[in-house]
Coordinates of C-alpha atoms and ligand atoms in Angstrom, one line a residue:
X1 CA 100.4 157.5 357.2
X2 CA 101.2 158.7 353.7
X3 CA 102.4 155.5 352.3
X4 CA 98.8 154.1 352.2
X5 CA 97.5 156.7 349.7
X6 CA 95.9 155.1 346.6
X7 CA 96.9 151.6 347.8
X8 CA 94.5 148.8 346.9
X9 CA 93.9 146.6 349.9
X10 CA 92.0 143.4 349.8
X11 CA 90.6 142.8 353.3
X12 CA 89.6 139.3 354.2
X13 CA 87.4 139.1 357.2
X14 CA 87.1 135.8 359.0
X15 CA 84.6 134.6 361.5
X16 CA 85.7 135.5 365.0
X17 CA 84.4 137.8 367.7
X18 CA 87.1 140.3 366.7
X19 CA 85.5 140.7 363.2
X20 CA 83.7 143.8 364.4
X21 CA 87.1 145.5 364.7
X22 CA 87.6 145.3 360.9
X23 CA 85.0 148.1 360.6
X24 CA 87.5 150.3 362.4
X25 CA 90.3 149.1 360.2
X26 CA 88.3 149.9 357.1
X27 CA 87.6 153.4 358.5
X28 CA 91.3 154.1 359.1
X29 CA 92.4 152.7 355.8
X30 CA 89.8 154.8 354.0
X31 CA 90.8 157.9 355.9
X32 CA 94.4 157.4 354.6
X33 CA 93.3 157.1 351.0
X34 CA 93.1 153.3 350.4
X35 CA 90.8 151.6 348.0
X36 CA 89.3 148.6 349.6
X37 CA 87.6 145.4 348.5
X38 CA 86.5 142.9 351.0
X39 CA 85.9 139.2 351.2
X40 CA 83.8 137.9 354.0
X41 CA 84.1 134.2 354.9
X42 CA 80.9 132.3 355.5
X43 CA 81.3 132.5 359.3
X44 CA 82.4 136.1 359.2
X45 CA 78.8 136.9 358.1
X46 CA 77.7 135.8 361.5
X47 CA 79.6 138.7 363.0
X48 CA 79.5 141.5 360.5
X49 CA 77.1 142.2 357.6
X50 CA 78.1 142.8 354.0
X51 CA 76.0 146.0 354.1
X52 CA 77.9 147.6 356.9
X53 CA 81.2 146.7 355.3
X54 CA 80.3 148.0 351.8
X55 CA 78.8 151.2 353.3
X56 CA 82.1 151.9 355.1
X57 CA 84.6 150.7 352.5
X58 CA 82.6 152.0 349.5
X59 CA 83.9 149.0 347.7
X60 CA 82.6 145.6 346.6
X61 CA 82.1 142.8 349.2
X62 CA 82.6 139.3 348.0
X63 CA 81.4 136.3 349.9
X64 CA 81.0 133.2 347.8
X65 CA 83.4 131.5 345.5
X66 CA 80.6 130.0 343.4
X67 CA 78.5 133.1 343.0
X68 CA 77.8 133.4 339.3
X69 CA 77.5 137.1 339.5
X70 CA 80.9 137.5 341.2
X71 CA 82.7 135.1 339.0
X72 CA 81.6 137.0 335.9
X73 CA 82.4 140.3 337.4
X74 CA 85.8 139.4 338.7
X75 CA 87.4 135.9 339.1
X76 CA 89.5 135.0 342.1
X77 CA 92.8 135.3 340.2
X78 CA 91.9 138.9 339.1
X79 CA 90.9 139.7 342.6
X80 CA 94.3 138.7 344.0
X81 CA 96.1 140.6 341.2
X82 CA 94.0 143.7 341.8
X83 CA 95.3 144.1 345.3
X84 CA 98.6 145.7 346.3
X85 CA 98.3 143.9 349.6
X86 CA 96.1 141.4 351.3
X87 CA 95.1 141.8 354.9
X88 CA 93.4 138.9 356.8
X89 CA 91.8 140.2 359.9
X90 CA 90.9 138.7 362.2
X91 CA 92.8 135.5 361.2
X92 CA 91.2 132.7 363.2
X93 CA 92.9 129.5 364.2
X94 CA 90.8 127.7 361.5
X95 CA 91.9 130.1 358.8
X96 CA 95.5 129.8 359.8
X97 CA 95.3 126.1 359.7
X98 CA 93.7 126.1 356.2
X99 CA 96.3 128.5 354.9
X100 CA 99.1 126.4 356.2
X101 CA 97.7 123.4 354.3
X102 CA 97.3 125.5 351.1
X103 CA 93.6 124.9 351.1
X104 CA 91.4 126.4 348.4
X105 CA 87.9 125.5 349.6
X106 CA 86.3 128.9 349.6
X107 CA 86.9 132.3 348.0
X108 CA 89.2 133.7 350.7
X109 CA 91.6 130.7 350.8
X110 CA 91.5 130.5 346.9
X111 CA 92.4 134.1 346.5
X112 CA 95.2 133.9 349.0
X113 CA 96.6 130.7 347.4
X114 CA 96.6 132.4 344.0
X115 CA 98.2 135.6 345.3
X116 CA 101.6 136.9 344.5
X117 CA 101.2 139.9 346.9
X118 CA 102.3 140.5 350.4
X119 CA 99.8 138.9 352.9
X120 CA 99.4 140.2 356.4
X121 CA 97.6 138.0 359.0
X122 CA 96.2 139.5 362.2
X123 CA 95.5 136.5 364.5
X124 CA 92.8 136.7 367.1
X125 CA 91.8 133.7 369.2
X126 CA 91.5 132.2 372.6
X127 CA 94.8 132.0 374.5
X128 CA 94.7 128.1 374.6
X129 CA 94.1 128.0 370.8
X130 CA 97.0 130.4 370.3
X131 CA 99.3 128.4 372.5
X132 CA 98.4 125.1 370.9
X133 CA 101.3 123.3 369.3
X134 CA 99.4 122.9 366.1
X135 CA 98.7 126.7 365.8
X136 CA 102.4 127.3 366.5
X137 CA 103.4 124.8 363.8
X138 CA 101.0 126.3 361.3
X139 CA 102.3 129.8 361.9
X140 CA 105.9 128.6 361.4
X141 CA 104.8 127.2 358.1
X142 CA 103.1 130.4 357.1
X143 CA 106.2 132.5 358.1
X144 CA 108.2 130.2 355.9
X145 CA 105.8 131.0 353.1
X146 CA 106.5 134.7 353.8
X147 CA 103.2 135.6 355.4
X148 CA 103.6 138.5 357.7
X149 CA 102.0 138.2 361.1
X150 CA 100.8 141.1 363.2
X151 CA 100.3 140.4 366.9
X152 CA 98.4 139.0 368.7
X153 CA 98.5 141.0 372.0
X154 CA 98.2 139.9 375.6
X155 CA 95.0 141.0 377.2
X156 CA 91.5 140.1 378.3
X157 CA 89.5 138.3 375.7
X158 CA 85.9 138.2 374.7
X159 CA 85.5 134.8 376.4
X160 CA 86.7 136.3 379.7
X161 CA 90.1 134.5 379.7
X162 CA 93.3 136.5 379.9
X163 CA 96.5 135.9 377.8
X164 CA 98.0 136.1 374.4
X165 CA 95.5 135.9 371.5
X166 CA 93.8 139.3 371.6
X167 CA 93.8 141.0 368.2
X168 CA 96.1 143.9 367.6
X169 CA 94.2 147.2 367.6
X170 CA 93.3 148.4 364.1
X171 CA 95.4 151.6 364.4
X172 CA 98.5 149.5 365.1
X173 CA 97.7 147.1 362.3
X174 CA 97.4 150.0 359.8
X175 CA 100.6 151.6 361.2
X176 CA 102.5 148.3 360.6
X177 CA 101.3 148.1 357.0
X178 CA 102.2 151.8 356.5
X179 CA 105.7 151.3 357.7
X180 CA 106.1 148.1 355.6
X181 CA 105.0 150.1 352.5
X182 CA 107.5 152.8 353.4
X183 CA 110.4 150.4 353.6
X184 CA 109.4 148.8 350.3
X185 CA 109.2 152.0 348.5
X186 CA 112.5 153.3 349.9
X187 CA 114.2 150.0 349.1
X188 CA 112.9 149.9 345.5
X189 CA 115.5 152.6 344.8
X190 CA 118.3 150.4 346.1
X191 CA 120.3 147.7 344.4
X192 CA 121.4 144.5 346.1
X193 CA 123.8 141.8 345.0
X194 CA 124.2 138.3 346.4
X195 CA 126.7 135.7 345.6
X196 CA 125.7 132.1 346.3
X197 CA 126.5 128.5 345.9
X198 CA 129.9 126.7 345.3
X199 CA 132.3 127.3 342.5
X200 CA 133.9 124.6 340.3
X201 CA 137.6 124.8 339.7
X202 CA 138.4 122.6 336.7
X203 CA 141.3 120.2 336.5
X204 CA 140.5 119.0 333.0
X205 CA 137.3 119.4 330.9
X206 CA 135.3 116.9 333.0
X207 CA 136.8 117.1 336.5
X208 CA 136.8 119.8 339.0
X209 CA 137.3 120.7 342.7
X210 CA 134.2 122.0 344.5
X211 CA 132.6 122.0 347.9
X212 CA 129.3 121.1 349.6
X213 CA 127.6 124.4 349.4
X214 CA 124.0 124.1 348.3
X215 CA 123.4 127.8 347.7
X216 CA 120.1 127.6 349.6
X217 CA 120.9 130.4 352.1
X218 CA 122.1 132.8 349.3
X219 CA 119.0 132.1 347.2
X220 CA 116.7 132.7 350.2
X221 CA 118.6 135.9 351.0
X222 CA 118.1 137.1 347.4
X223 CA 114.3 136.3 347.6
X224 CA 114.0 138.1 350.9
X225 CA 115.8 141.2 349.5
X226 CA 113.5 141.2 346.5
X227 CA 110.4 140.8 348.7
X228 CA 111.7 143.8 350.7
X229 CA 111.8 145.9 347.5
X230 CA 115.5 145.8 346.6
X231 CA 116.4 145.4 342.9
X232 CA 118.3 142.2 343.4
X233 CA 121.0 140.4 341.3
X234 CA 122.0 136.9 342.3
X235 CA 125.3 135.6 341.0
X236 CA 125.2 131.9 341.5
X237 CA 127.6 129.0 341.3
X238 CA 126.3 125.6 340.1
X239 CA 123.1 124.7 342.0
X240 CA 119.8 123.0 341.2
X241 CA 117.8 125.8 342.8
X242 CA 115.1 127.9 341.2
X243 CA 114.6 131.6 341.7
X244 CA 111.7 134.0 341.2
X245 CA 111.4 136.1 338.0
X246 CA 111.9 139.5 339.8
X247 CA 115.5 138.5 340.6
X248 CA 118.2 139.0 337.9
X249 CA 120.1 135.7 338.0
X250 CA 123.6 135.2 336.5
X251 CA 124.9 131.7 336.5
X252 CA 128.6 131.1 336.7
X253 CA 130.8 128.1 337.4
X254 CA 134.3 129.3 338.4
X255 CA 135.5 131.8 341.0
X256 CA 137.0 133.8 338.1
X257 CA 133.6 134.1 336.4
X258 CA 131.9 135.0 339.7
X259 CA 134.4 137.7 340.2
X260 CA 134.0 139.1 336.7
X261 CA 130.2 139.1 337.0
X262 CA 130.4 140.8 340.4
X263 CA 132.5 143.6 338.9
X264 CA 130.1 144.0 336.0
X265 CA 127.2 144.4 338.4
X266 CA 128.7 147.1 340.6
X267 CA 127.8 149.6 342.0
X268 CA 125.2 148.3 344.4
X269 CA 123.9 149.6 347.8
X270 CA 124.2 146.3 349.6
X271 CA 126.2 143.2 348.8
X272 CA 126.0 139.8 350.5
X273 CA 128.7 137.3 349.8
X274 CA 127.3 134.0 350.7
X275 CA 129.1 131.9 348.0
X276 CA 131.5 129.3 349.1
X277 CA 134.1 130.4 346.7
X278 CA 136.9 127.9 346.1
X279 CA 140.0 129.4 347.7
X280 CA 142.3 127.9 345.0
X281 CA 142.2 127.2 341.3
X282 CA 144.3 124.9 339.2
X283 CA 147.4 126.6 337.7
X284 CA 147.5 124.6 334.5
X285 CA 144.1 123.2 333.6
X286 CA 144.5 120.4 331.1
X287 CA 142.6 120.9 327.9
X288 CA 142.0 117.2 327.4
X289 CA 140.6 114.5 329.7
X290 CA 143.4 113.1 331.9
X291 CA 143.9 109.4 331.5
X292 CA 144.7 107.0 334.3
X293 CA 148.0 106.2 332.7
X294 CA 149.0 109.9 332.6
X295 CA 151.5 111.1 335.2
X296 CA 150.5 114.5 336.5
X297 CA 150.4 116.7 339.6
X298 CA 148.0 119.4 340.4
X299 CA 149.3 122.8 341.3
X300 CA 147.1 125.4 342.8
X301 CA 147.1 129.1 343.1
X302 CA 144.9 131.4 345.1
X303 CA 141.6 132.7 343.6
X304 CA 140.9 136.4 343.9
X305 CA 138.9 137.2 347.1
X306 CA 135.7 138.7 345.7
X307 CA 134.4 140.0 349.0
X308 CA 137.8 141.6 349.8
X309 CA 137.9 143.2 346.4
X310 CA 134.5 144.8 346.7
X311 CA 134.7 145.8 350.3
X312 CA 138.0 147.7 349.7
X313 CA 136.9 149.3 346.4
X314 CA 137.7 153.0 346.3
X315 CA 134.8 154.3 344.4
X316 CA 132.2 151.5 344.3
X317 CA 132.2 150.0 347.9
X318 CA 128.5 149.3 348.7
X319 CA 127.0 151.1 351.7
X320 CA 126.7 147.7 353.3
X321 CA 129.1 144.8 352.7
X322 CA 128.1 141.5 354.3
X323 CA 130.3 138.4 354.4
X324 CA 129.8 134.8 355.6
X325 CA 132.1 132.8 357.8
X326 CA 131.4 129.0 357.7
X327 CA 133.6 127.6 360.5
X328 CA 134.1 124.2 362.1
X329 CA 136.0 125.6 365.2
X330 CA 136.8 128.9 366.9
X331 CA 133.7 130.4 365.3
X332 CA 133.8 133.7 367.1
X333 CA 137.5 134.4 366.8
X334 CA 137.5 133.5 363.1
X335 CA 134.4 135.5 362.4
X336 CA 135.8 138.6 364.0
X337 CA 139.0 138.2 362.2
X338 CA 137.1 138.0 358.9
X339 CA 135.0 141.0 359.7
X340 CA 138.1 143.1 360.3
X341 CA 140.4 141.6 357.6
X342 CA 137.8 141.7 354.9
X343 CA 136.5 145.2 355.9
X344 CA 132.9 144.1 356.3
X345 CA 130.0 145.8 358.0
X346 CA 128.5 142.5 359.1
X347 CA 129.7 138.9 359.1
X348 CA 127.2 136.1 359.3
X349 CA 128.9 133.1 361.0
X350 CA 127.7 129.6 361.2
X351 CA 129.1 126.4 362.6
X352 CA 129.3 123.9 359.8
X353 CA 130.6 121.1 362.0
X354 CA 127.0 120.3 362.9
X355 CA 125.6 118.4 359.8
X356 CA 122.0 119.2 360.6
X357 CA 122.5 122.9 359.9
X358 CA 124.5 125.0 357.4
X359 CA 125.8 123.4 354.3
X360 CA 123.1 121.4 352.3
X361 CA 120.6 121.7 355.2
X362 CA 117.3 123.6 355.0
X363 CA 118.0 125.0 358.4
X364 CA 120.5 127.4 359.8
X365 CA 121.6 129.0 363.0
X366 CA 123.9 132.0 362.7
X367 CA 125.6 134.7 364.8
X368 CA 125.9 138.1 363.2
X369 CA 129.0 140.1 364.1
X370 CA 128.7 143.8 363.5
X371 CA 131.4 146.4 362.8
X372 CA 130.7 148.1 366.1
X373 CA 131.7 144.9 368.0
X374 CA 128.1 143.9 368.7
X375 CA 126.9 140.4 368.1
X376 CA 123.5 138.8 367.8
X377 CA 122.5 135.2 367.6
X378 CA 119.7 134.1 365.2
X379 CA 118.5 130.8 366.6
X380 CA 117.7 127.6 364.5
X381 CA 115.2 128.3 361.8
X382 CA 114.7 127.4 358.2
X383 CA 116.9 129.4 355.8
X384 CA 114.0 131.4 354.5
X385 CA 113.1 132.7 357.9
X386 CA 116.7 133.4 358.8
X387 CA 117.0 135.4 355.6
X388 CA 113.9 137.5 356.5
X389 CA 115.6 138.3 359.9
X390 CA 118.9 139.2 358.2
X391 CA 117.2 141.4 355.7
X392 CA 115.3 143.1 358.6
X393 CA 118.8 143.9 360.1
X394 CA 119.9 145.2 356.7
X395 CA 116.9 147.5 356.4
X396 CA 117.7 148.8 359.9
X397 CA 121.4 149.4 359.1
X398 CA 120.6 151.3 355.9
X399 CA 118.2 153.5 357.8
Ligands
CTP1 N1 134.9 134.9 349.7 C1 134.9 135.5 348.5 N2 135.9 135.1 347.6 C2 136.8 134.2 347.9 C3 136.7 133.6 349.1 C4 135.8 133.9 350.0 O1 134.1 136.4 348.2 N3 137.7 133.8 347.0 C5 133.9 135.3 350.7 C6 132.8 134.3 351.0 O2 131.7 134.4 350.1 C7 132.5 134.6 352.4 C8 133.7 135.2 353.0 O3 134.5 135.5 351.9 O4 131.5 135.7 352.5 C9 134.5 134.2 353.9 O5 134.7 133.1 353.2 P1 135.5 131.8 353.8 O6 135.6 130.7 352.8 O7 134.8 131.5 355.1 O8 136.8 132.4 354.3 P2 138.2 132.5 353.6 O9 138.5 133.9 353.2 O10 138.3 131.4 352.5 O11 139.2 132.1 354.8 P3 139.6 130.7 355.5 O12 139.8 129.8 354.3 O13 140.8 131.1 356.2 O14 138.4 130.3 356.3

């Protein structure tokens, strides 16, 4: 597990019977060259002692937000910045609930709330607690916030019951983290480009033709790509959305501008065309505001197909070209046609006749059509989670 070498791991141990397993996790992380600092929640101290943790980890153990000594030595912000990665193990139902609410009532939750690093949760709890709707809802929220969840497994629990809720074994936890770090470091050498949002095609200086695309799915895809290590450029039509600093954002208005910026930003390794580019532009745009009394007709001509241009480029075709197909009918036929006609590796198709998903909505349900004739449905989820799943497929394809 060579990706762990010299990595700084902040281990947060919560109060559950599985807390004793964190000693084994520390042992494996140390063996693989990690530097470890630990936070023990108040109830974790009922299960493991700071002394055993510090002896094994050879690192500092923090246990109280208001400890004067700790605050002087290292404040909670610095602690979250120090880490390359935060591992919460075991993550109890109570901790999961606190994190879903964005609580900051103790050192552990404050550090997590203040963190800008990947956070892995390793749940462990009784099967009924795990299956409870509130836990499921909390996990859904945490996934949306990009927390990564490892496990739990099915098995016999400390309480004697059998079912899902048993903490994943430390060796598997560490392996998952190692393979995550491997993907990130490999992807950091790769470039990704995403087009998003609508375009405006001007009739006169104040009027234009546009569409209902919100850009949400494209922005979420750019964020997922960036979180997965890709150097990401987002070329966005007009939206009100914000994007994180790590992403290079280029704002455009018209299809022509989007096309020019796309050309300028090639070559890339993966390109996702999620923009709802207007198919037509106005042939003779008026340079002055058209008056009611004016007699005029609008003539349209086709805009350049940006996706088609990139996917058929002789020298700069990305390794992976992904298009979108927003359809109101014959979803599968139209998507497959687009996949072939536009020379894509993947087409992500969604049914925009249902107003609760797709355009403008925070949710989406898509079917991915692959070049090798396979297809795969990603069921209704918020657009951030759908993006994580799509980027997972991209990682696999590039491998
Ligand atoms: N696309 C593009 N440039 C265009 C038009 C579309 O890059 N000028 C991309 C979109 O970003 C999307 C894919 O092509 O990834 C399919 O777009 P869509 O509007 O669904 O298809 P069209 O090519 O416009 O075909 P049709 O109007 O027949 O549905």
